[in-house]
């Protein structure tokens, strides 16, 4: 999806004009994928722009960095304040935000410990990640021939930049085969997640999602969906799912910050339920859209106003 340029990007403590936010070609992160990042959305509310679950995203950014032994030279509070200022200074009503921590220029080779750690935060307006049509009528999934990372090969709990080569290969395979998105299985044979989204299945009226031990990111949207679903009175379980569970599910949807809540219409050409978004999916999708815009009192703790 194309990027819409905004005015300024926060880099290592300073606001830099968009065009000047550059790095050297020998940056460690470019060669070895040594970085961690977050994807965050801000939404228009009746009190101006608000960032959804900002503190939780920044906490995960720091956890990811800890896993890879990257010492972020700012406090979590500083990164939170910087994130708010990026939305403010670019006069954005709503946007997608991309904080990234990466090993910089100056050292080469596989031992990263001497590398300087850089931090940047960009923000730009971004539409429906899997398309408006998919949001409304559902998308077509294909199970990938690529597996999700084994937890002892790459840590699923971390959002490491280099880890996304795996997602990209799965995405390309699915798109070239005529599907919208790929589902990755774990090395142990269980359903893990999609290339940039967690996955939920409805079976016998119960909402189920795979655990992190199946290689899935501990999604922040996933946890929002679990809370919303329970508040709507649905039964929710976190458990391993088999490939066949996807073929026979009554409803399936994906969720993530960029994607939001997206219905699935088929998996490997097996039509999901009636082939159109199911009741639970629609109820959760619409409550999520209200919650992110600060319109639901019980979810106000998820909202950080930037003003
Ligand atoms: N799994 C993966 C692999 C993943 O990348 C994401 C987010 C999720 C699950 C959902 O996590 P959360 O956003 O906390 O609910 N993917 C981000 C990046 C997408 C992209 O770079 O493209 C996102 O949604 O921002």
Tab-separated table of C-alpha atoms in Angstrom, residues 1 37 39 41 60 96 98 126-131 135 139-142 148 156 159 164 166-168 170-171 174-175 180-185 191-201 209-211 214-223 225 246 252-264 288:
chain	number	residue	atom	x	y	z
A	1	UNK	CA	0.000	0.000	0.000
A	37	UNK	CA	8.815	-2.033	15.331
A	39	UNK	CA	2.121	-0.487	14.070
A	41	UNK	CA	-3.424	3.657	14.682
A	60	UNK	CA	5.550	-4.273	23.471
A	96	UNK	CA	-1.137	4.810	10.997
A	98	UNK	CA	5.252	3.303	12.722
A	126	UNK	CA	-3.614	4.846	5.788
A	127	UNK	CA	-6.869	3.303	4.558
A	128	UNK	CA	-8.271	-0.211	4.870
A	129	UNK	CA	-5.213	-2.528	4.898
A	130	UNK	CA	-7.013	-5.445	3.239
A	131	UNK	CA	-9.299	-3.247	1.124
A	135	UNK	CA	-13.787	-5.277	5.142
A	139	UNK	CA	-11.462	-12.002	2.121
A	140	UNK	CA	-10.179	-15.265	0.673
A	141	UNK	CA	-7.461	-17.080	2.613
A	142	UNK	CA	-4.940	-19.665	1.511
A	148	UNK	CA	5.499	-19.674	10.973
A	156	UNK	CA	6.935	-14.986	18.142
A	159	UNK	CA	7.979	-7.783	16.384
A	164	UNK	CA	8.863	-10.319	8.376
A	166	UNK	CA	8.617	-14.974	6.469
A	167	UNK	CA	5.356	-12.990	6.269
A	168	UNK	CA	6.325	-11.438	2.946
A	170	UNK	CA	3.704	-16.148	2.497
A	171	UNK	CA	1.882	-13.025	1.309
A	174	UNK	CA	-1.027	-16.244	-1.589
A	175	UNK	CA	-1.485	-13.137	-3.750
A	180	UNK	CA	-6.080	-12.096	-0.455
A	181	UNK	CA	-4.085	-13.332	2.497
A	182	UNK	CA	-2.118	-16.334	3.794
A	183	UNK	CA	-2.572	-18.383	6.957
A	184	UNK	CA	0.648	-19.767	8.391
A	185	UNK	CA	0.815	-23.030	10.326
A	191	UNK	CA	-2.843	-22.794	12.946
A	192	UNK	CA	-0.664	-19.829	13.887
A	193	UNK	CA	-1.743	-16.526	12.336
A	194	UNK	CA	-1.768	-14.576	9.079
A	195	UNK	CA	1.061	-12.478	7.639
A	196	UNK	CA	0.152	-9.391	9.683
A	197	UNK	CA	-2.975	-10.363	11.615
A	198	UNK	CA	-4.174	-12.736	14.311
A	199	UNK	CA	-6.987	-15.092	13.459
A	200	UNK	CA	-10.266	-15.976	15.170
A	201	UNK	CA	-12.636	-18.854	14.435
A	209	UNK	CA	-7.906	-17.968	18.700
A	210	UNK	CA	-4.475	-19.677	18.662
A	211	UNK	CA	-1.972	-19.064	21.491
A	214	UNK	CA	1.633	-21.652	18.106
A	215	UNK	CA	3.928	-18.925	16.785
A	216	UNK	CA	1.418	-16.070	16.802
A	217	UNK	CA	2.200	-12.545	17.893
A	218	UNK	CA	0.442	-11.628	21.128
A	219	UNK	CA	-1.739	-9.178	19.280
A	220	UNK	CA	-3.029	-6.041	20.911
A	221	UNK	CA	-6.104	-6.086	18.662
A	222	UNK	CA	-6.505	-9.769	19.561
A	223	UNK	CA	-6.703	-8.819	23.223
A	225	UNK	CA	-11.316	-8.407	20.523
A	246	UNK	CA	-10.573	-23.533	9.357
A	252	UNK	CA	-13.579	-16.622	10.700
A	253	UNK	CA	-12.122	-13.163	10.998
A	254	UNK	CA	-8.663	-11.613	11.155
A	255	UNK	CA	-7.585	-8.756	13.356
A	256	UNK	CA	-4.635	-6.436	13.656
A	257	UNK	CA	-3.866	-2.765	14.055
A	258	UNK	CA	-3.478	-2.117	10.334
A	259	UNK	CA	-6.182	-4.573	9.220
A	260	UNK	CA	-8.644	-3.867	12.109
A	261	UNK	CA	-11.373	-6.587	12.082
A	262	UNK	CA	-11.754	-8.307	8.690
A	263	UNK	CA	-14.217	-11.111	7.860
A	264	UNK	CA	-13.073	-14.205	5.965
A	288	UNK	CA	-14.256	-2.323	17.570
